[in-house]
């Protein structure tokens, strides 16, 4: 890594601005509404950019490029099928109830619509989940800093052992995020997310430009890769003929409906950004505005993955592996040569040599696609910008989780079960304390991840089970007035159990019993892990949907009067006559859908 | 709300643009071998500087509108 003073200066300027925003906003943060909901005063475009930026964490940037390198442009399904339709739906149809009910969080909506136990279940599982997600984000960042040797030189200069880089990275990231959220609450998080959004675009755009130019543009990329890599729909008819190993129904229903709507329409992490909007129209426009940059993100995050795998030695005359720091051993360089393009082989920590799979083939470390692209193409100067963008993406992912956690903790757990009638000042104080606690817990989670890799996998699996049925509950809650609290609660619990049972009874082909499934005995084999995930979600959703309906029909419904503003059929539609037609959310929603259909056709 | 977000964004990108641009002008050209011979610092620095300038201009406009709105208590936006 050849970083010079200019790279450090750019990084420093960024951190000064991040913290500066926190300090500048401190004086506008006087009530708990300011802290948790940004005073419900933010314009739609800012909320919209924060909406996607909060989701633009490490998993997104690193993971989507990795998946681009592994599966090709079909990864864009996670955007064009797995995000856009759900974002349009939440904006047009669900936001009127989230924003209109004046609920301060998603679990609080569940209490207004259903009952206390449904809220409690959602609030507690969500709170635990956010802490672990932010911990995983932190862990991944520190690991990356360590692997890429980003901070080796300054550490040597300061005389700190390189073994401490992991700890220092975690603590530093935690303190920065803590500082700006503690000071300015959600508003500060949102402002920083917008800053991070532009930074990520500014850092990755030149990377895509240079990479594409190097491989000879889109046509050059197509020529260098297998056919399936550059077509998103070809071969989707059957799981055997496409790189994802999923058939079209599993993709559309599992990813496009259950998982995507479950995330974008019910996850408080993103919905909170829209709740901060200054009025109902702005709140409804938030996810719609977010959908526009979202649909072009594949070009920014997936394309670098494709380029990284397409590069041949002829492309790589400059830079390349010669840029290894002197500490790299010859065994590690051997590992490098076994990789494909810029994607190295995973290093076996025990032997120091390449890690091999069951068939003796080397396992590629796809997660290094983006970092290696940065190192390969960026000279000092812009390299600082690119690395800062990468760090920004980790921090925005972390901050999003922390703001969602402190709100759910304070409103849905502390105020509901521990201290009901405190002053607003007290809740504001509690919010700040929850921020400190949430970040401390994330740091702890990051260290848990370093010790027990399996525990994190198990937890993520459990979260998937808890999340999968959620959208059925919200769909019935918002559009069927007969749905009851008992119905919702039993539906959620049985949906989660259905997910666990389905996972326990199925196994992706070639996988071993245990964390990958089959722990109850294998009844069905899926062609890929992704197919198994999608079908787990489909089962969970369907069971929750059916059980909620059945139990609701057997229990006493609530009075229509109590459900006004919470259910579609009992809520007056918002008048939009005063808005010009092109400013109405519906127009924007249709435009977004048309654009995303066009993108699918272009990359068919 | 007091602070228009476009001001810090504009300022930060203008600074990034200046830093990269000046570094690209003055620095040694051999580092651009890896960026296919393009002086990417200078090019992207200019782009960021322009972007920062535009954001700053919009931000200043927004701030003065905000100041005016506060004078008239800004009721036109409250529709619900």
CSV table of N, CA and C in Angstrom, one decimal, chain A residues 6 9-10 13 17 28 45-46 191 194-195 198-199 202 205-206 210 213-214 279 318 375-382 385 578, chain B residues 1-3 5-6 8-9 11-13 15-16 19-20 23 31-36 38 40-41 44 48 51 55 77 79-80:
chain,number,residue,atom,x,y,z
A,6,UNK,N,-1.1,13.0,1.0
A,6,UNK,CA,-2.3,13.5,0.4
A,6,UNK,C,-3.5,12.6,0.7
A,9,UNK,N,-4.4,13.2,4.3
A,9,UNK,CA,-5.1,14.5,4.4
A,9,UNK,C,-6.6,14.4,4.0
A,10,UNK,N,-6.9,13.7,2.9
A,10,UNK,CA,-8.2,13.5,2.5
A,10,UNK,C,-9.1,12.8,3.5
A,13,UNK,N,-9.7,15.3,6.4
A,13,UNK,CA,-10.8,16.2,6.1
A,13,UNK,C,-12.1,15.6,6.2
A,17,UNK,N,-15.2,16.8,8.8
A,17,UNK,CA,-16.5,17.1,8.4
A,17,UNK,C,-17.6,16.3,9.2
A,28,UNK,N,-29.5,22.0,17.8
A,28,UNK,CA,-30.8,21.9,17.3
A,28,UNK,C,-31.5,20.6,17.9
A,45,UNK,N,-35.7,14.8,-0.4
A,45,UNK,CA,-34.5,14.3,-1.1
A,45,UNK,C,-33.4,13.9,-0.1
A,46,UNK,N,-33.3,14.6,1.1
A,46,UNK,CA,-32.3,14.3,2.0
A,46,UNK,C,-32.7,12.9,2.7
A,191,UNK,N,-27.7,13.4,8.0
A,191,UNK,CA,-26.8,14.4,7.3
A,191,UNK,C,-25.5,13.7,6.9
A,194,UNK,N,-26.0,11.3,4.0
A,194,UNK,CA,-26.1,12.0,2.7
A,194,UNK,C,-24.6,12.3,2.3
A,195,UNK,N,-23.8,12.8,3.2
A,195,UNK,CA,-22.4,13.1,2.9
A,195,UNK,C,-21.7,11.8,2.4
A,198,UNK,N,-22.7,10.7,-1.2
A,198,UNK,CA,-22.0,11.4,-2.3
A,198,UNK,C,-20.5,11.0,-2.3
A,199,UNK,N,-20.0,10.7,-1.1
A,199,UNK,CA,-18.6,10.3,-1.1
A,199,UNK,C,-18.4,8.9,-1.8
A,202,UNK,N,-18.6,9.4,-5.4
A,202,UNK,CA,-17.4,10.1,-5.9
A,202,UNK,C,-16.2,9.2,-5.8
A,205,UNK,N,-17.0,6.0,-8.8
A,205,UNK,CA,-17.2,6.3,-10.2
A,205,UNK,C,-16.0,6.3,-11.0
A,206,UNK,N,-14.9,7.0,-10.5
A,206,UNK,CA,-13.7,6.9,-11.3
A,206,UNK,C,-13.1,5.5,-11.4
A,210,UNK,N,-12.2,3.8,-14.9
A,210,UNK,CA,-10.9,3.2,-15.3
A,210,UNK,C,-10.9,1.7,-15.6
A,213,UNK,N,-12.6,1.2,-19.0
A,213,UNK,CA,-11.7,1.6,-20.1
A,213,UNK,C,-10.6,0.6,-20.3
A,214,UNK,N,-10.1,0.0,-19.2
A,214,UNK,CA,-9.0,-1.0,-19.2
A,214,UNK,C,-9.5,-2.3,-20.0
A,279,UNK,N,-43.2,16.3,6.0
A,279,UNK,CA,-44.7,16.1,5.9
A,279,UNK,C,-45.0,14.7,5.2
A,318,UNK,N,0.5,-3.0,-15.4
A,318,UNK,CA,0.9,-2.0,-14.3
A,318,UNK,C,0.3,-2.5,-13.0
A,375,UNK,N,-6.9,-0.7,-5.1
A,375,UNK,CA,-5.4,-0.7,-5.0
A,375,UNK,C,-4.8,-0.8,-6.4
A,376,UNK,N,-5.5,-1.5,-7.3
A,376,UNK,CA,-5.0,-1.7,-8.6
A,376,UNK,C,-5.0,-0.5,-9.5
A,377,UNK,N,-6.1,0.3,-9.5
A,377,UNK,CA,-6.2,1.4,-10.4
A,377,UNK,C,-5.9,2.8,-9.8
A,378,UNK,N,-6.0,2.9,-8.5
A,378,UNK,CA,-5.9,4.3,-8.0
A,378,UNK,C,-4.5,4.6,-7.5
A,379,UNK,N,-3.9,5.7,-8.1
A,379,UNK,CA,-2.7,6.2,-7.6
A,379,UNK,C,-2.9,7.0,-6.3
A,380,UNK,N,-1.8,7.2,-5.6
A,380,UNK,CA,-2.0,8.0,-4.4
A,380,UNK,C,-2.7,9.3,-4.7
A,381,UNK,N,-3.5,9.8,-3.8
A,381,UNK,CA,-4.3,11.0,-4.0
A,381,UNK,C,-5.8,10.5,-4.1
A,382,UNK,N,-6.1,10.0,-5.3
A,382,UNK,CA,-7.5,9.5,-5.4
A,382,UNK,C,-7.7,8.1,-4.6
A,385,UNK,N,-9.2,9.0,-1.5
A,385,UNK,CA,-10.6,9.3,-1.6
A,385,UNK,C,-11.4,7.9,-1.7
A,578,UNK,N,-53.7,19.5,-4.7
A,578,UNK,CA,-52.9,20.7,-4.7
A,578,UNK,C,-51.5,20.5,-5.3
B,1,UNK,N,-34.4,24.6,10.6
B,1,UNK,CA,-33.5,23.5,10.8
B,1,UNK,C,-32.1,24.1,11.0
B,2,UNK,N,-31.9,25.3,10.4
B,2,UNK,CA,-30.6,26.0,10.7
B,2,UNK,C,-29.5,25.7,9.8
B,3,UNK,N,-29.2,24.5,9.4
B,3,UNK,CA,-28.1,24.2,8.6
B,3,UNK,C,-28.5,23.5,7.3
B,5,UNK,N,-27.7,21.1,4.5
B,5,UNK,CA,-26.7,20.0,4.4
B,5,UNK,C,-25.8,20.3,3.2
B,6,UNK,N,-26.3,21.0,2.2
B,6,UNK,CA,-25.5,21.2,1.0
B,6,UNK,C,-24.3,22.0,1.2
B,8,UNK,N,-22.1,22.0,4.0
B,8,UNK,CA,-21.0,21.1,4.4
B,8,UNK,C,-20.6,20.2,3.2
B,9,UNK,N,-21.6,19.6,2.5
B,9,UNK,CA,-21.2,18.7,1.4
B,9,UNK,C,-20.4,19.5,0.3
B,11,UNK,N,-18.7,22.2,0.6
B,11,UNK,CA,-17.4,22.6,1.2
B,11,UNK,C,-16.4,21.4,1.1
B,12,UNK,N,-16.9,20.3,1.6
B,12,UNK,CA,-16.0,19.1,1.7
B,12,UNK,C,-15.5,18.8,0.3
B,13,UNK,N,-16.5,18.7,-0.7
B,13,UNK,CA,-16.1,18.3,-2.0
B,13,UNK,C,-15.2,19.3,-2.7
B,15,UNK,N,-13.0,21.2,-1.2
B,15,UNK,CA,-11.7,21.0,-0.6
B,15,UNK,C,-11.1,19.7,-1.2
B,16,UNK,N,-11.8,18.6,-1.3
B,16,UNK,CA,-11.3,17.4,-2.0
B,16,UNK,C,-10.8,17.7,-3.4
B,19,UNK,N,-7.6,19.8,-3.3
B,19,UNK,CA,-6.5,19.0,-2.9
B,19,UNK,C,-6.0,18.1,-4.1
B,20,UNK,N,-7.0,17.3,-4.6
B,20,UNK,CA,-6.6,16.4,-5.7
B,20,UNK,C,-6.1,17.1,-6.9
B,23,UNK,N,-2.7,18.5,-6.3
B,23,UNK,CA,-1.7,17.4,-6.2
B,23,UNK,C,-1.5,16.9,-7.6
B,31,UNK,N,3.2,8.1,-11.1
B,31,UNK,CA,2.2,7.4,-10.3
B,31,UNK,C,1.0,7.0,-11.1
B,32,UNK,N,0.8,7.7,-12.3
B,32,UNK,CA,-0.4,7.5,-13.1
B,32,UNK,C,-0.3,6.3,-14.0
B,33,UNK,N,0.8,5.5,-13.9
B,33,UNK,CA,0.9,4.3,-14.7
B,33,UNK,C,-0.3,3.4,-14.4
B,34,UNK,N,-0.6,3.2,-13.1
B,34,UNK,CA,-1.7,2.3,-12.8
B,34,UNK,C,-3.0,2.8,-13.2
B,35,UNK,N,-3.2,4.1,-13.3
B,35,UNK,CA,-4.5,4.6,-13.8
B,35,UNK,C,-4.5,4.8,-15.3
B,36,UNK,N,-3.8,3.9,-16.0
B,36,UNK,CA,-3.8,3.8,-17.5
B,36,UNK,C,-3.2,5.1,-18.1
B,38,UNK,N,-3.7,8.1,-17.2
B,38,UNK,CA,-4.6,9.3,-17.1
B,38,UNK,C,-4.2,9.9,-15.7
B,40,UNK,N,-5.6,11.0,-13.1
B,40,UNK,CA,-6.9,10.9,-12.6
B,40,UNK,C,-7.1,11.9,-11.4
B,41,UNK,N,-6.0,12.2,-10.7
B,41,UNK,CA,-6.2,13.2,-9.7
B,41,UNK,C,-6.6,14.5,-10.2
B,44,UNK,N,-10.4,14.2,-11.9
B,44,UNK,CA,-11.4,14.0,-10.9
B,44,UNK,C,-11.5,15.1,-9.9
B,48,UNK,N,-14.8,17.2,-9.0
B,48,UNK,CA,-15.3,17.3,-7.6
B,48,UNK,C,-15.4,18.8,-7.2
B,51,UNK,N,-18.6,20.1,-8.7
B,51,UNK,CA,-19.7,19.6,-7.9
B,51,UNK,C,-19.8,20.3,-6.6
B,55,UNK,N,-23.0,22.6,-5.3
B,55,UNK,CA,-23.7,22.3,-4.0
B,55,UNK,C,-23.7,23.5,-3.1
B,77,UNK,N,-46.0,24.8,3.6
B,77,UNK,CA,-45.6,23.5,3.4
B,77,UNK,C,-46.4,22.5,4.3
B,79,UNK,N,-49.0,20.5,4.8
B,79,UNK,CA,-50.3,19.9,4.3
B,79,UNK,C,-50.5,18.5,4.9
B,80,UNK,N,-51.5,18.3,5.5
B,80,UNK,CA,-51.8,17.0,6.0
B,80,UNK,C,-53.2,16.8,6.3
